[in-house]
Short mmCIF file of C-alpha atoms in Angstrom, two decimals:
data_model
loop_
_atom_site.label_atom_id
_atom_site.label_comp_id
_atom_site.label_asym_id
_atom_site.label_seq_id
_atom_site.Cartn_x
_atom_site.Cartn_y
_atom_site.Cartn_z
CA MET Q 196 0.00 0.00 0.00
CA THR Q 197 1.42 3.41 -0.94
CA ASN Q 198 1.24 6.50 1.22
CA ASP Q 199 -1.32 7.95 -1.21
CA ASP Q 200 -3.52 4.87 -0.71
CA LYS Q 201 -3.37 5.44 3.03
CA LEU Q 202 -4.80 8.93 2.54
CA GLN Q 203 -8.01 7.51 1.07
CA THR Q 204 -10.13 7.97 4.19
CA PRO Q 205 -12.85 10.61 4.46
CA ALA Q 206 -13.91 11.67 7.95
CA THR Q 207 -16.59 13.77 9.57
CA LEU Q 208 -15.06 16.66 11.48
CA SER Q 209 -16.59 19.19 13.83
CA ASP Q 210 -16.62 22.88 12.93
CA ARG Q 211 -13.83 23.47 15.47
CA GLU Q 212 -11.72 20.68 13.97
CA ILE Q 213 -12.12 22.18 10.50
CA GLU Q 214 -11.15 25.57 11.94
CA ILE Q 215 -8.02 24.00 13.46
CA ILE Q 216 -7.08 22.35 10.14
CA GLU Q 217 -7.52 25.67 8.32
CA LEU Q 218 -5.08 27.30 10.74
CA VAL Q 219 -2.61 24.41 10.46
CA THR Q 220 -2.83 24.75 6.67
CA ALA Q 221 -2.12 28.48 7.03
CA GLY Q 222 1.13 27.54 8.78
CA LEU Q 223 0.28 28.49 12.36
CA THR Q 224 1.90 26.65 15.25
CA ASN Q 225 -0.24 25.11 17.97
CA GLU Q 226 0.69 28.01 20.24
CA LYS Q 227 -0.47 30.57 17.65
CA ILE Q 228 -3.65 28.61 16.96
CA ALA Q 229 -4.39 28.61 20.70
CA ALA Q 230 -3.87 32.37 20.91
CA ARG Q 231 -6.00 33.03 17.83
CA LEU Q 232 -8.89 30.89 19.09
CA GLU Q 233 -8.43 31.92 22.73
CA ILE Q 234 -8.07 28.33 23.92
CA SER Q 235 -5.20 26.51 25.58
CA LYS Q 236 -2.38 24.91 23.60
CA ARG Q 237 -3.29 21.60 25.21
CA THR Q 238 -6.81 21.90 23.75
CA VAL Q 239 -5.29 22.52 20.32
CA ASP Q 240 -3.01 19.51 20.80
CA ASN Q 241 -6.05 17.39 21.70
CA HIS Q 242 -8.00 18.61 18.66
CA ILE Q 243 -5.10 17.78 16.35
CA SER Q 244 -4.70 14.33 17.92
CA ASN Q 245 -8.42 13.69 17.43
CA ILE Q 246 -8.25 14.87 13.81
CA LEU Q 247 -5.24 12.64 13.09
CA GLU Q 248 -7.09 9.69 14.59
CA LYS Q 249 -10.20 10.38 12.51
CA ALA Q 250 -8.12 10.82 9.35
CA GLY Q 251 -6.75 7.32 9.72
CA THR Q 252 -3.65 5.36 8.87
CA GLY Q 253 -0.92 7.29 7.10
CA VAL Q 254 -1.96 10.65 8.51
CA ASP Q 255 0.42 10.99 11.43
CA ASN Q 256 1.95 14.47 11.11
CA ARG Q 257 1.05 18.02 10.07
CA VAL Q 258 2.18 17.63 6.46
CA ALA Q 259 0.14 14.46 5.99
CA LEU Q 260 -2.79 16.18 7.69
CA VAL Q 261 -2.69 19.11 5.25
CA ARG Q 262 -2.42 16.72 2.27
CA TRP Q 263 -5.37 14.71 3.60
CA ALA Q 264 -7.46 17.84 4.25
CA LEU Q 265 -6.81 19.16 0.73
CA GLN Q 266 -7.54 15.77 -0.82
CA TRP Q 267 -10.89 15.45 0.92
CA GLY Q 268 -11.96 19.08 0.46
CA LYS Q 269 -11.76 19.94 4.14
CA VAL Q 270 -9.81 23.15 3.42
CA CYS Q 271 -8.98 25.55 0.60
CA LEU Q 272 -5.49 26.84 -0.06
CA HIS Q 273 -4.98 30.03 -2.10
CA ASP Q 274 -8.26 29.39 -3.99
CA ILE Q 275 -7.00 25.95 -5.03
CA ASN Q 276 -9.08 22.89 -4.24
CA CYS Q 277 -11.77 25.11 -2.77
CA CYS Q 278 -14.81 23.50 -1.33
CA SER Q 279 -18.05 24.72 0.12
CA LEU Q 280 -17.71 24.52 3.87
CA PRO Q 281 -20.76 24.77 6.10
CA GLU Q 282 -21.67 28.27 7.16
CA ARG Q 283 -20.55 29.21 10.65
CA GLU Q 284 -22.85 31.13 12.93
#
């Protein structure tokens, strides 16, 4: 099985998890994500761990997470691979 095959897992994410992935994709560290969202770094760490677990085998670091999120339309990057995300209230 190739690494690309391992990225073939869609997942249902919460609005907060999608928000976290968007910030990871933008290049923010966990500390900066925490400051931006006004939550603790540990909460960000937990969200990222949960997202990695939901994403499945082969998604075990930030780079793989961004690749997975782009592949499955979870995030948009510079108007490339843009998707319609649910509206936030």
